Structure formats: structure tokens, C-alpha cells
Short mmCIF file of C-alpha atoms in Angstrom, two decimals:
data_model
loop_
_atom_site.label_atom_id
_atom_site.label_comp_id
_atom_site.label_asym_id
_atom_site.label_seq_id
_atom_site.Cartn_x
_atom_site.Cartn_y
_atom_site.Cartn_z
CA MET A 5 0.00 0.00 0.00
CA ALA A 6 2.89 2.36 0.79
CA GLY A 7 4.31 1.67 -2.65
CA TRP A 8 0.94 2.29 -4.25
CA LEU A 9 0.56 5.65 -2.48
CA GLY A 10 4.15 6.54 -3.31
CA LEU A 11 3.59 5.94 -7.03
CA PHE A 12 0.27 7.78 -6.92
CA ARG A 13 1.84 10.81 -5.19
CA ARG A 14 4.87 10.76 -7.48
CA ASP A 15 2.74 10.90 -10.61
CA ILE A 16 0.62 13.74 -9.26
CA ARG A 17 3.72 15.65 -8.20
CA LEU A 18 5.32 15.11 -11.61
CA SER A 19 2.34 16.42 -13.53
CA LEU A 20 1.97 19.40 -11.18
CA ARG A 21 5.58 20.42 -11.36
CA GLN A 22 6.52 19.59 -14.94
CA GLY A 23 5.49 22.61 -16.96
CA GLY A 24 1.96 22.91 -15.60
CA GLU A 25 0.40 20.01 -17.48
CA VAL A 26 -2.78 20.30 -15.43
CA GLY A 27 -3.20 23.90 -16.53
CA LEU A 28 -2.63 22.84 -20.12
CA VAL A 29 -5.38 20.22 -20.01
CA VAL A 30 -7.86 22.59 -18.38
CA GLY A 31 -6.94 25.36 -20.83
CA PHE A 32 -7.50 23.00 -23.77
CA PHE A 33 -10.84 21.91 -22.31
CA VAL A 34 -12.01 25.52 -21.91
CA LEU A 35 -10.79 26.48 -25.37
CA VAL A 36 -12.63 23.62 -27.11
CA VAL A 37 -15.89 24.54 -25.40
CA LEU A 38 -15.47 28.21 -26.26
CA LEU A 39 -14.91 27.35 -29.93
CA PHE A 40 -18.42 25.95 -30.32
CA PRO A 41 -20.35 29.26 -30.12
CA PHE A 42 -18.18 30.51 -32.98
CA GLY A 43 -18.98 27.40 -34.97
CA VAL A 44 -22.73 27.06 -34.40
CA GLY A 45 -23.69 30.68 -33.65
CA PRO A 46 -24.42 32.52 -30.41
CA GLU A 47 -28.17 31.79 -30.05
CA PRO A 48 -28.71 31.00 -26.35
CA GLU A 49 -31.49 28.46 -27.02
CA LEU A 50 -29.34 26.36 -29.34
CA LEU A 51 -26.29 26.56 -27.09
CA GLY A 52 -28.30 25.75 -23.99
CA ARG A 53 -29.71 22.66 -25.68
CA ILE A 54 -26.39 21.25 -26.92
CA GLY A 55 -24.29 22.65 -24.05
CA ALA A 56 -23.97 19.41 -22.10
CA GLY A 57 -22.88 17.56 -25.24
CA ILE A 58 -20.26 20.22 -25.96
CA VAL A 59 -18.83 20.02 -22.45
CA TRP A 60 -18.70 16.21 -22.65
CA VAL A 61 -17.02 16.14 -26.06
CA ALA A 62 -14.46 18.66 -24.81
CA ALA A 63 -13.84 16.49 -21.75
CA LEU A 64 -13.21 13.47 -24.01
CA LEU A 65 -10.76 15.42 -26.16
CA ALA A 66 -8.94 16.75 -23.09
CA ALA A 67 -8.65 13.21 -21.74
CA VAL A 68 -7.27 11.90 -25.06
CA LEU A 69 -4.82 14.79 -25.27
CA SER A 70 -3.34 13.98 -21.87
CA LEU A 71 -3.10 10.20 -22.39
CA ASP A 72 0.36 10.27 -23.95
CA ARG A 73 2.01 11.38 -20.74
CA LEU A 74 0.50 8.45 -18.83
CA PHE A 75 3.25 5.94 -19.71
CA ALA A 76 5.36 7.46 -22.48
CA SER A 77 7.79 9.53 -20.38
CA ASP A 78 8.30 6.66 -17.91
CA HIS A 79 8.86 4.34 -20.85
CA ALA A 80 11.43 6.71 -22.36
CA ASP A 81 13.52 7.13 -19.19
CA GLY A 82 13.30 3.49 -18.13
CA GLY A 83 11.17 4.17 -15.05
CA LEU A 84 8.47 1.91 -16.40
CA ASP A 85 10.83 -1.08 -16.41
CA LEU A 86 11.61 -0.46 -12.75
CA ILE A 87 7.91 -0.21 -11.92
CA ALA A 88 7.32 -3.49 -13.75
CA LEU A 89 10.20 -5.13 -11.87
CA SER A 90 9.04 -3.93 -8.44
CA ALA A 91 7.23 -6.20 -6.01
CA MET A 92 3.93 -4.44 -6.63
CA PRO A 93 1.71 -6.22 -9.18
CA LEU A 94 1.76 -4.30 -12.46
CA GLU A 95 -2.05 -4.10 -12.42
CA LEU A 96 -1.89 -2.23 -9.13
CA ALA A 97 0.82 0.10 -10.41
CA VAL A 98 -1.32 0.81 -13.47
CA PHE A 99 -4.22 1.58 -11.18
CA ALA A 100 -2.08 4.06 -9.21
CA LYS A 101 -0.96 5.81 -12.39
CA VAL A 102 -4.51 5.92 -13.76
CA ALA A 103 -5.81 7.31 -10.46
CA ALA A 104 -3.14 10.02 -10.57
CA HIS A 105 -4.07 10.73 -14.18
CA TRP A 106 -7.70 11.17 -13.20
CA VAL A 107 -6.83 13.49 -10.30
CA THR A 108 -4.84 15.71 -12.67
CA THR A 109 -7.28 15.64 -15.64
CA GLY A 110 -10.78 14.35 -14.88
CA LEU A 111 -11.10 16.08 -11.52
CA PRO A 112 -10.07 19.59 -12.62
CA VAL A 113 -12.26 19.25 -15.71
CA THR A 114 -15.20 18.33 -13.46
CA LEU A 115 -14.50 21.21 -11.09
CA ILE A 116 -14.34 23.81 -13.84
CA SER A 117 -17.39 22.52 -15.73
CA PRO A 118 -19.93 24.84 -13.96
CA LEU A 119 -18.08 27.83 -15.37
CA LEU A 120 -18.30 26.41 -18.89
CA ALA A 121 -21.93 25.43 -18.38
CA ALA A 122 -22.56 29.14 -17.70
CA PHE A 123 -20.69 30.06 -20.88
CA VAL A 124 -22.86 27.82 -23.04
CA GLY A 125 -26.00 28.90 -21.21
CA LEU A 126 -26.92 25.53 -19.73
CA ASP A 127 -29.91 25.62 -17.37
CA PRO A 128 -28.37 26.15 -13.88
CA ALA A 129 -30.60 23.42 -12.50
CA ALA A 130 -28.79 20.90 -14.74
CA ILE A 131 -25.32 21.81 -13.51
CA PRO A 132 -25.29 19.37 -10.55
CA VAL A 133 -26.26 16.55 -12.93
CA LEU A 134 -23.52 17.56 -15.36
CA MET A 135 -20.94 17.62 -12.58
CA LEU A 136 -22.11 14.33 -11.08
CA GLY A 137 -21.97 12.77 -14.54
CA LEU A 138 -18.44 14.02 -15.11
CA LEU A 139 -17.42 12.82 -11.66
CA LEU A 140 -18.78 9.34 -12.43
CA GLY A 141 -17.68 9.19 -16.06
CA THR A 142 -14.21 10.74 -16.24
CA PRO A 143 -12.62 7.86 -14.28
CA ALA A 144 -13.79 5.60 -17.12
CA LEU A 145 -12.06 7.93 -19.60
CA SER A 146 -8.77 7.58 -17.74
CA LEU A 147 -9.19 3.81 -17.30
CA LEU A 148 -10.11 3.04 -20.92
CA GLY A 149 -7.61 5.54 -22.26
CA ALA A 150 -4.83 3.81 -20.35
CA ILE A 151 -5.37 0.69 -22.50
CA ALA A 152 -4.88 2.73 -25.67
CA ALA A 153 -1.88 4.54 -24.19
CA ALA A 154 -0.22 1.25 -23.23
CA LEU A 155 -0.94 -0.39 -26.60
CA THR A 156 0.62 2.47 -28.56
CA LEU A 157 3.76 2.64 -26.44
CA GLY A 158 6.71 2.84 -28.82
CA ALA A 159 4.54 3.20 -31.93
CA ARG A 160 5.60 5.45 -34.77
CA ARG A 161 2.93 8.15 -34.37
CA PRO A 162 1.38 7.45 -30.98
CA GLY A 163 -0.63 10.69 -30.71
CA VAL A 164 -2.97 10.09 -33.65
CA LEU A 165 -3.15 6.38 -32.94
CA VAL A 166 -4.19 6.89 -29.31
CA SER A 167 -7.17 9.00 -30.38
CA LEU A 168 -8.15 6.46 -33.03
CA LEU A 169 -8.11 3.64 -30.46
CA ALA A 170 -9.55 5.50 -27.47
CA LEU A 171 -12.40 7.53 -28.97
CA PRO A 172 -14.60 4.56 -30.02
CA LEU A 173 -14.22 3.18 -26.48
CA TYR A 174 -15.39 6.56 -25.12
CA LEU A 175 -18.79 6.37 -26.79
CA PRO A 176 -20.69 4.80 -23.86
CA PRO A 177 -19.54 7.36 -21.24
CA LEU A 178 -20.32 10.16 -23.69
CA ILE A 179 -23.79 8.83 -24.43
CA PHE A 180 -24.77 8.33 -20.81
CA GLY A 181 -23.07 11.48 -19.52
CA ALA A 182 -24.59 13.87 -22.03
CA GLY A 183 -27.82 11.87 -21.95
CA ALA A 184 -28.16 12.38 -18.20
CA VAL A 185 -28.30 16.16 -18.61
CA GLU A 186 -30.66 15.90 -21.54
CA ALA A 187 -33.00 13.58 -19.66
CA MET A 188 -32.92 15.97 -16.70
CA LEU A 189 -33.83 18.92 -18.96
CA ALA A 190 -36.65 16.86 -20.50
CA ALA A 191 -37.93 16.23 -16.95
CA GLU A 192 -37.42 12.46 -17.32
CA GLY A 193 -34.96 12.15 -14.46
CA ALA A 194 -31.25 11.52 -14.90
CA ARG A 195 -31.11 8.56 -12.55
CA ALA A 196 -31.02 5.77 -15.13
CA HIS A 197 -28.31 7.48 -17.17
CA LEU A 198 -26.16 8.19 -14.14
CA MET A 199 -26.49 4.60 -12.93
CA LEU A 200 -25.43 3.24 -16.32
CA LEU A 201 -22.55 5.70 -16.38
CA GLY A 202 -21.48 4.44 -12.97
CA ALA A 203 -21.82 0.87 -14.25
CA VAL A 204 -19.46 1.63 -17.15
CA THR A 205 -16.89 3.04 -14.74
CA LEU A 206 -17.29 0.17 -12.29
CA ALA A 207 -16.85 -2.39 -15.07
CA ALA A 208 -13.76 -0.60 -16.35
CA LEU A 209 -12.29 -0.36 -12.85
CA PRO A 210 -11.09 -3.97 -12.58
CA LEU A 211 -10.94 -4.85 -16.30
CA ALA A 212 -9.04 -1.91 -17.76
CA PRO A 213 -5.98 -2.23 -15.46
CA LEU A 214 -5.79 -5.94 -16.40
CA ALA A 215 -5.76 -5.14 -20.12
CA THR A 216 -3.39 -2.21 -19.62
CA ALA A 217 -0.94 -4.31 -17.62
CA ALA A 218 -1.01 -7.01 -20.31
CA ALA A 219 -0.31 -4.36 -22.96
CA LEU A 220 2.55 -2.91 -20.90
CA ARG A 221 4.08 -6.36 -20.38
CA GLN A 222 4.27 -7.02 -24.08
CA ALA A 223 5.55 -3.49 -24.70
CA LEU A 224 8.39 -4.06 -22.21
CA ASP A 225 9.04 -7.62 -23.35
CA MET B 2 -10.41 -39.20 -21.16
CA ARG B 3 -11.03 -35.47 -21.51
CA GLN B 4 -7.34 -34.82 -21.16
CA SER B 5 -6.60 -37.00 -24.14
CA THR B 6 -9.26 -35.27 -26.25
CA VAL B 7 -7.73 -31.92 -25.44
CA GLU B 8 -4.29 -33.24 -26.25
CA LYS B 9 -5.50 -34.72 -29.50
CA GLY B 10 -7.12 -31.41 -30.39
CA ALA B 11 -3.94 -29.51 -29.57
CA ALA B 12 -1.90 -31.95 -31.61
CA MET B 13 -4.24 -31.53 -34.56
CA LEU B 14 -4.06 -27.75 -34.20
CA THR B 15 -0.29 -27.88 -34.26
CA ARG B 16 -0.37 -30.25 -37.22
CA PHE B 17 -2.38 -27.90 -39.35
CA ALA B 18 -0.68 -24.82 -37.94
CA ASN B 19 2.73 -25.79 -39.28
CA PRO B 20 3.45 -22.97 -41.77
CA ALA B 21 5.01 -25.27 -44.39
CA ARG B 22 2.06 -27.67 -44.27
CA PHE B 23 -0.29 -24.72 -44.31
CA MET B 24 1.31 -23.41 -47.50
CA ARG B 25 0.98 -26.79 -49.19
CA LEU B 26 -2.63 -27.39 -48.12
CA SER B 27 -3.81 -23.84 -48.77
CA GLY B 28 -2.14 -23.86 -52.16
CA ALA B 29 -4.14 -26.95 -53.09
CA THR B 30 -7.41 -25.58 -51.65
CA LEU B 31 -7.15 -22.07 -53.05
CA PRO B 32 -8.33 -22.62 -56.65
CA TRP B 33 -11.27 -24.78 -55.50
CA LEU B 34 -12.33 -22.21 -52.93
CA GLY B 35 -12.00 -19.36 -55.41
CA GLY B 36 -13.97 -21.27 -58.02
CA ALA B 37 -16.70 -22.16 -55.54
CA ALA B 38 -16.93 -18.53 -54.38
CA ALA B 39 -17.17 -17.27 -57.96
CA GLY B 40 -19.79 -19.88 -58.86
CA VAL B 41 -22.01 -19.34 -55.82
CA LEU B 42 -21.72 -15.56 -56.08
CA ALA B 43 -22.61 -15.65 -59.79
CA LEU B 44 -25.64 -17.83 -59.05
CA GLY B 45 -26.65 -15.60 -56.14
CA LEU B 46 -26.22 -12.38 -58.10
CA VAL B 47 -28.28 -13.56 -61.07
CA TRP B 48 -30.94 -14.95 -58.74
CA SER B 49 -31.14 -11.87 -56.52
CA LEU B 50 -30.75 -9.18 -59.19
CA ALA B 51 -32.75 -10.70 -62.05
CA ILE B 52 -34.97 -13.57 -60.90
CA ALA B 53 -36.17 -12.67 -57.41
CA PRO B 54 -39.44 -10.67 -57.40
CA PRO B 55 -39.38 -6.99 -56.38
CA ASP B 56 -40.67 -6.28 -52.90
CA TYR B 57 -44.30 -5.10 -52.75
CA GLN B 58 -43.30 -2.03 -50.71
CA GLN B 59 -39.70 -1.29 -51.59
CA GLY B 60 -39.85 -2.24 -55.23
CA GLU B 61 -36.54 -2.88 -56.98
CA THR B 62 -34.64 -1.16 -54.17
CA VAL B 63 -34.91 -4.35 -52.14
CA ARG B 64 -32.18 -5.87 -54.32
CA ILE B 65 -29.57 -3.77 -52.51
CA MET B 66 -30.34 -5.91 -49.48
CA PHE B 67 -28.85 -8.99 -51.17
CA ILE B 68 -25.43 -7.33 -50.99
CA HIS B 69 -26.01 -5.31 -47.86
CA VAL B 70 -27.19 -7.96 -45.44
CA PRO B 71 -24.51 -10.60 -46.19
CA ALA B 72 -21.89 -7.84 -45.97
CA ALA B 73 -23.21 -6.85 -42.54
CA TRP B 74 -23.14 -10.51 -41.39
CA MET B 75 -19.60 -10.88 -42.64
CA ALA B 76 -18.50 -7.59 -41.05
CA LEU B 77 -19.49 -8.90 -37.63
CA SER B 78 -18.35 -12.50 -38.05
CA VAL B 79 -14.96 -11.48 -39.42
CA TYR B 80 -14.42 -9.27 -36.37
CA LEU B 81 -15.26 -12.27 -34.22
CA PHE B 82 -12.79 -14.33 -36.27
CA VAL B 83 -10.08 -11.71 -35.74
CA ALA B 84 -10.74 -11.72 -31.99
CA VAL B 85 -10.67 -15.54 -31.73
CA ALA B 86 -7.51 -15.79 -33.82
CA SER B 87 -5.95 -13.07 -31.65
CA ALA B 88 -6.85 -14.94 -28.48
CA VAL B 89 -5.26 -18.11 -29.89
CA ALA B 90 -2.21 -16.07 -30.88
CA LEU B 91 -1.87 -14.61 -27.39
CA VAL B 92 -2.33 -17.94 -25.61
CA SER B 93 -0.38 -20.30 -27.84
CA ARG B 94 1.91 -17.67 -29.40
CA HIS B 95 1.57 -19.41 -32.71
CA PRO B 96 2.61 -17.19 -35.64
CA LEU B 97 -0.06 -18.59 -37.96
CA ALA B 98 -2.88 -17.37 -35.69
CA GLU B 99 -1.43 -13.87 -35.73
CA ILE B 100 -1.16 -13.97 -39.48
CA ALA B 101 -4.75 -15.19 -39.77
CA ALA B 102 -6.00 -12.26 -37.66
CA GLN B 103 -3.94 -9.74 -39.61
CA ALA B 104 -5.00 -11.21 -42.94
CA ALA B 105 -8.68 -11.16 -42.01
CA ALA B 106 -8.90 -7.61 -40.64
CA PRO B 107 -8.69 -5.61 -43.91
CA VAL B 108 -11.16 -8.02 -45.53
CA GLY B 109 -13.56 -7.44 -42.64
CA ALA B 110 -13.08 -3.70 -42.90
CA ALA B 111 -13.91 -3.92 -46.61
CA PHE B 112 -17.11 -5.86 -45.84
CA THR B 113 -18.01 -3.19 -43.27
CA LEU B 114 -17.42 -0.46 -45.83
CA VAL B 115 -19.56 -2.30 -48.40
CA CYS B 116 -22.28 -2.66 -45.77
CA LEU B 117 -22.21 1.08 -44.98
CA ALA B 118 -22.08 2.14 -48.64
CA THR B 119 -24.94 -0.09 -49.75
CA GLY B 120 -26.94 0.91 -46.67
CA SER B 121 -26.44 4.52 -47.62
CA LEU B 122 -27.55 3.85 -51.20
CA TRP B 123 -30.63 2.10 -49.87
CA GLY B 124 -31.33 4.86 -47.36
CA ARG B 125 -31.49 7.62 -49.97
CA PRO B 126 -34.70 6.40 -51.67
CA MET B 127 -36.17 4.77 -48.53
CA TRP B 128 -35.47 7.32 -45.81
CA GLY B 129 -34.74 10.32 -48.04
CA ALA B 130 -31.26 10.77 -46.59
CA TRP B 131 -27.85 9.27 -47.28
CA TRP B 132 -27.15 8.95 -43.60
CA VAL B 133 -29.46 8.59 -40.62
CA TRP B 134 -28.21 8.23 -37.05
CA ASP B 135 -29.95 4.94 -36.76
CA ALA B 136 -28.65 2.65 -34.04
CA ARG B 137 -27.55 -0.08 -36.45
CA LEU B 138 -25.80 2.30 -38.81
CA THR B 139 -23.99 3.95 -35.95
CA SER B 140 -22.87 0.61 -34.48
CA VAL B 141 -21.52 -0.51 -37.85
CA LEU B 142 -19.68 2.80 -38.18
CA VAL B 143 -18.05 2.18 -34.79
CA LEU B 144 -17.17 -1.34 -35.95
CA LEU B 145 -15.38 0.21 -38.94
CA PHE B 146 -13.39 2.41 -36.56
CA LEU B 147 -12.44 -0.65 -34.50
CA TYR B 148 -11.17 -2.37 -37.68
CA VAL B 149 -9.25 0.73 -38.76
CA GLY B 150 -7.74 1.08 -35.28
CA TYR B 151 -6.63 -2.56 -35.32
CA ILE B 152 -5.04 -2.28 -38.77
CA ALA B 153 -3.33 1.00 -37.88
CA LEU B 154 -1.99 -0.40 -34.61
CA VAL B 155 -0.62 -3.58 -36.20
CA ASN B 156 1.30 -1.50 -38.74
CA ALA B 157 2.46 1.21 -36.33
CA PHE B 158 5.60 -0.49 -35.03
CA ASP B 159 9.03 -1.00 -36.52
CA ASP B 160 9.15 -4.30 -34.66
CA ARG B 161 6.57 -6.42 -36.43
CA SER B 162 5.96 -8.89 -33.60
CA ARG B 163 5.26 -6.01 -31.20
CA GLY B 164 2.58 -4.73 -33.58
CA ALA B 165 1.08 -8.20 -33.85
CA ARG B 166 0.82 -8.66 -30.08
CA ALA B 167 -0.56 -5.15 -29.50
CA GLY B 168 -3.13 -5.78 -32.23
CA SER B 169 -4.16 -9.10 -30.66
CA LEU B 170 -4.78 -7.39 -27.32
CA LEU B 171 -6.73 -4.60 -29.00
CA ALA B 172 -8.94 -7.11 -30.82
CA LEU B 173 -9.82 -8.70 -27.46
CA VAL B 174 -10.52 -5.29 -25.88
CA GLY B 175 -12.68 -4.48 -28.90
CA ILE B 176 -14.73 -7.68 -28.73
CA VAL B 177 -15.47 -7.04 -25.02
CA ASN B 178 -16.46 -3.45 -25.75
CA LEU B 179 -18.51 -4.11 -28.88
CA PRO B 180 -21.67 -5.25 -27.02
CA ILE B 181 -21.36 -2.34 -24.56
CA ILE B 182 -21.03 0.17 -27.39
CA LYS B 183 -23.89 -1.50 -29.26
CA PHE B 184 -26.11 -1.36 -26.18
CA SER B 185 -25.33 2.27 -25.43
CA VAL B 186 -25.89 3.28 -29.04
CA ASP B 187 -29.28 1.52 -28.99
CA TRP B 188 -30.15 3.33 -25.78
CA TRP B 189 -28.97 6.67 -27.16
CA ASN B 190 -30.91 6.16 -30.36
CA THR B 191 -34.21 5.35 -28.67
CA LEU B 192 -33.88 8.60 -26.77
CA HIS B 193 -32.91 10.78 -29.68
CA GLN B 194 -35.09 9.42 -32.45
CA PRO B 195 -38.73 8.55 -32.51
CA ALA B 196 -39.36 5.14 -34.04
CA SER B 197 -39.81 6.48 -37.56
CA VAL B 198 -37.79 4.00 -39.52
CA VAL B 199 -39.71 1.42 -41.46
CA ARG B 200 -37.79 -1.80 -41.70
CA LEU B 201 -38.24 -5.24 -43.11
CA SER B 202 -39.68 -6.26 -39.76
CA GLY B 203 -42.94 -7.54 -41.18
CA PRO B 204 -44.16 -11.01 -40.25
CA SER B 205 -41.13 -12.57 -41.91
CA ILE B 206 -39.18 -12.26 -45.10
CA ALA B 207 -40.72 -14.09 -48.06
CA LEU B 208 -39.11 -17.32 -49.16
CA SER B 209 -38.58 -16.00 -52.70
CA LEU B 210 -36.36 -13.28 -51.22
CA LEU B 211 -34.83 -15.40 -48.49
CA MET B 212 -33.38 -18.09 -50.77
CA PRO B 213 -31.20 -15.78 -52.91
CA LEU B 214 -30.18 -13.97 -49.73
CA LEU B 215 -28.90 -17.22 -48.21
CA VAL B 216 -27.09 -18.12 -51.43
CA MET B 217 -25.40 -14.71 -51.37
CA ALA B 218 -24.45 -15.23 -47.71
CA VAL B 219 -22.79 -18.55 -48.56
CA GLY B 220 -21.04 -16.84 -51.48
CA PHE B 221 -19.73 -14.07 -49.23
CA GLY B 222 -18.51 -16.68 -46.74
CA LEU B 223 -16.63 -18.56 -49.48
CA LEU B 224 -15.23 -15.27 -50.76
CA PHE B 225 -13.93 -14.49 -47.28
CA GLY B 226 -12.33 -17.93 -47.01
CA TRP B 227 -10.62 -17.50 -50.36
CA LEU B 228 -9.38 -13.97 -49.58
CA LEU B 229 -8.23 -15.09 -46.14
CA LEU B 230 -6.11 -17.94 -47.48
CA LEU B 231 -4.77 -15.74 -50.27
CA ARG B 232 -3.77 -12.97 -47.86
CA MET B 233 -2.30 -15.40 -45.33
CA ARG B 234 -0.12 -16.91 -48.03
CA THR B 235 0.98 -13.46 -49.13
CA LEU B 236 1.87 -12.43 -45.59
CA LEU B 237 3.80 -15.67 -45.03
CA ASN B 238 5.68 -15.22 -48.30
CA GLU B 239 6.41 -11.60 -47.40
CA ARG B 240 7.92 -12.72 -44.12
CA LYS B 241 9.95 -15.41 -45.80
CA ALA B 242 11.29 -12.90 -48.31
CA GLU B 243 12.16 -10.50 -45.53
CA ALA B 244 13.95 -13.19 -43.55
CA LEU B 245 15.90 -14.19 -46.65
CA ARG B 246 16.94 -10.60 -47.16
CA LEU B 247 18.03 -10.28 -43.52
CA HIS B 248 19.86 -13.57 -42.94
CA GLY B 249 20.20 -15.20 -46.32
CA GLN B 250 18.19 -18.15 -45.00
CA PRO B 251 14.56 -18.84 -44.19
CA ALA B 252 13.59 -17.67 -40.72
CA PRO B 253 12.95 -20.29 -38.07
CA PRO B 254 9.22 -20.36 -37.32
CA ARG B 255 9.63 -19.02 -33.79
CA HIS B 256 11.81 -16.09 -34.84
CA ARG B 257 11.10 -12.97 -32.79
CA PRO B 258 13.31 -10.04 -33.73
CA THR B 259 14.42 -7.74 -30.92
CA GLY B 260 15.54 -4.18 -31.33
CA GLU B 261 19.22 -5.10 -31.62
CA ARG B 262 20.72 -5.89 -34.96
CA GLY B 263 23.25 -8.32 -33.55
CA ASP B 264 20.49 -10.44 -32.09
CA ALA B 265 18.54 -10.55 -35.31
CA ALA B 266 21.55 -11.82 -37.22
CA MET B 267 21.78 -14.88 -34.96
CA PRO B 268 18.29 -16.28 -34.58
CA ALA B 269 19.59 -19.61 -33.30
CA ALA B 270 21.17 -17.95 -30.25
CA ARG B 271 17.74 -17.55 -28.70
CA PRO B 272 16.31 -20.70 -27.09
CA VAL B 273 13.12 -21.88 -28.72
CA LEU B 274 10.40 -21.73 -26.10
CA ARG B 275 8.04 -24.35 -27.39
#
């Protein structure tokens, strides 16, 4: 457990101190959302209706953008080999790194989402549902993205490839996350969507680290 | 008793999985398979395009279905084939299973593309739009992305065996995720779209339309088998040619190149694991 916490803290510290990566992810997230009014026009009704979808798509893109730092820098400097050789099971180490990734991407994105919801004119009553959805769904983004990040380790153009592999896997969280807000606005209740979103995350919680660790093993082989 | 059956099965698998024997057997089978595919497809095409009656509602447009539906069946079953072959490759580390998965994937992607294109052609007169965000269409589109991701990943590494193993893992991840994606797309679609789409979901499809459809399905299956063997042979020959270029001798079947040149020049230095 001490090793797990150590790895978790190390990854958070690295991403906080190395060139403000957290700020970069949040800035990208904000920028993508702010691009949409320029693309679809400033009408408040339209923006309010598609606002939750915009925020969710931006959250997916921000997650994909930050995936490359999950394993690549450790792979380049040999740290990943040491982690794989340590007494801690690789699955657990993966889980620590993914948790740190979520704390430095998914969590700040969730915390800043009310501000963006105001920008796109989302009904204030829907903001708690949006935030709860992001809180439940962004861990799945980190977990599923880790598989893609591990598979593309050492590939020729990992950036493009990671998005190609990760984005189809992100469809279920997107559907249930944006759907929760929409159902809430349509007065249908967001409960079913949020529960399914939680189910996606809970299913990814044990399975994704297994697949990621298998991918890392064959990358380090 | 069961043990011996398993052993016998494993022995048989190894027997047919020997690359040299595979080349000999597939070489003998290939013309027959190709001929059968051409014959059945010709029969099915004439039957479905000229002989089968037009549908009472859809008219002549129904004939697109004879290409579209078998292509959709093949798109899904080939992905399943890729996943099973990948699982075998990961467990038994047999090179032929990897090659089978890699050979099948582009064929499956082509079937998926044919399915989407013909569906789009059918949708224009029937729904009045080239593309509708129907649950099935969307799922097939995602399937195409899974194929493209697999093919891109396999070819993304300088070390070929690394690409093969990464691709095998991705195929397994994809097959686990496919039902989840399918379910969520269905759910999303029922929320976003009223049930406006008229489909062939009448009592059942008429026998005069079903028969040519089944013939076409068999034809597509034979076509896949022929293309699979053809592509597997090409990939094997490619590897042999590459090994000859590298060492001046055919590669041992268990050859796994590492990053170092010195290692690759002496394949025998590495102990054979099985």
C-alpha cells in the first residue's frame, strides 16, 4: 500500500511540477468549449440545448490529449521497467498511475465545468447533474484511455493512434453522460443514465488495469 | 479421457498450424475455394438481381439488401474471427494465428465499408437521406473504426511482432467493448429518435427473397475464405522474403526479432520456447 501511495503521489507531483500540465489540459478543455459558439452561432437556445454535449465532447478530447504522458515519459527514461520489476503487481501500479491521471485531468475538468456550463447557457438546475456525470464518467475515460496509451507505447505516431483507439471506447460514457443532462432537462430524471454511467466506470475499474498491464508487459518484453 | 481429447485437439491444431504444411494445403485448396466462391456468387447475383421478385413495398430497391445484409453478417463474423484468432495467438503464441488475424482484418473492414455504402444507397430512396443516425448504422460505423484502429496499430511499429501482439490485445478489448457500445448506441438512439424507420420487420421475409439472400451469404462466406487464405499466403511469403533478405536463409518459425541488430543476425542464439 505504501508503494501504491508513493507511485500515486509521485505521478501527481510530476504532472503538477513539470510545466503545468494540469493547466494545459484545463486550458484546452475551456478552449474547445469556447470554440463551439463561434462554430454554431451565439443563439442561447441552441447553445443551452447542446451545451452538455459540448462540455462532454471537450472532456473526451482533453482526456485523449493527456493520455500520452501516462506511460510514455516513464517508458522513455526506463522508469516503467523499474515499476514493472518492483514487487507491486503491475495491475496495481497501473491503477495508481490511472488514479493520478484522473486526479490531474478528470477532476479539474469536473470542477471547472460549472463555469463552462454558464458560458454555453446551460440551465443552472442541470449543472449538478452535469458535474455528477463528469465525476462518475471521467474515471472511465482515464481507465479506458490507459489501455490505448499502453498499446501504442513505442509506436511510430502514438498521438494520432491513441485518439483512433480511445475515442470509439469513449462512446458509452459520452452517451450516458450527455444523456443524463438531456433527460434531466426533459424532466425524465437523470437517474437511469447516471447509474449506467457508474456501471461503465465500475466495469472498467477492474478490467481496464488488467488489459493495460497485459499491454505494458508485451511493450516491455 | 477429456485430457486426451484436449491433447488430441492440440496436436491436430499444431499439425495444421505448421506454416510449411499450411502453405501446401492452402495452395491446393485455393483454386477450389475461389472457383466455388465465384460460382455461388454468380448464381446468387443472377438470382437476386434478375430472378427474385421486387418487394411489394420497396420495389426494386430491395435488391440492394442482397449485398447489404450478407456484408453486414460478414462484417461482424470477421471481427469475431479476428478476436478468436488473436486470443489463440496470445495464448499459444503461434505465428499462424497472428497472421490469420492480420490477414482477415482488412477483408472485414472492406465488408463493413460495403455494408455502410450499400446501406447509404438504400437509405437515400427509402429514408430520403444518405445517412441517418440509426442505431444499427452507428454501431456498424463504430465497428469500422475498431477495424481501422486494429489495422493501424498492427502497422504502427518498426518491430513487427510487437505490432502483432498489440493488435491481438486490442482485438480482445474491442470484442469485449462491442456489445457495450452496441447497447449504449441503442439506448442513445431510442432517446434521440422517434421510431420512424420502417424496416423489413414484417411477419417474416418471403421465401422467394430469403433463398437468394442465403445463397449470397454462402457466397460471401466462401469469398472471405478465399481472400483469407490468399492474404495469409501473401503475408507468409512476405515474411519469408524479408527473412531471406536479412539472414540469407529462411527464418525459423519461432523467430522474434528484438531491437538489436546483432540479435537478429543470430536467430539460433535464442532458445526456442516451445
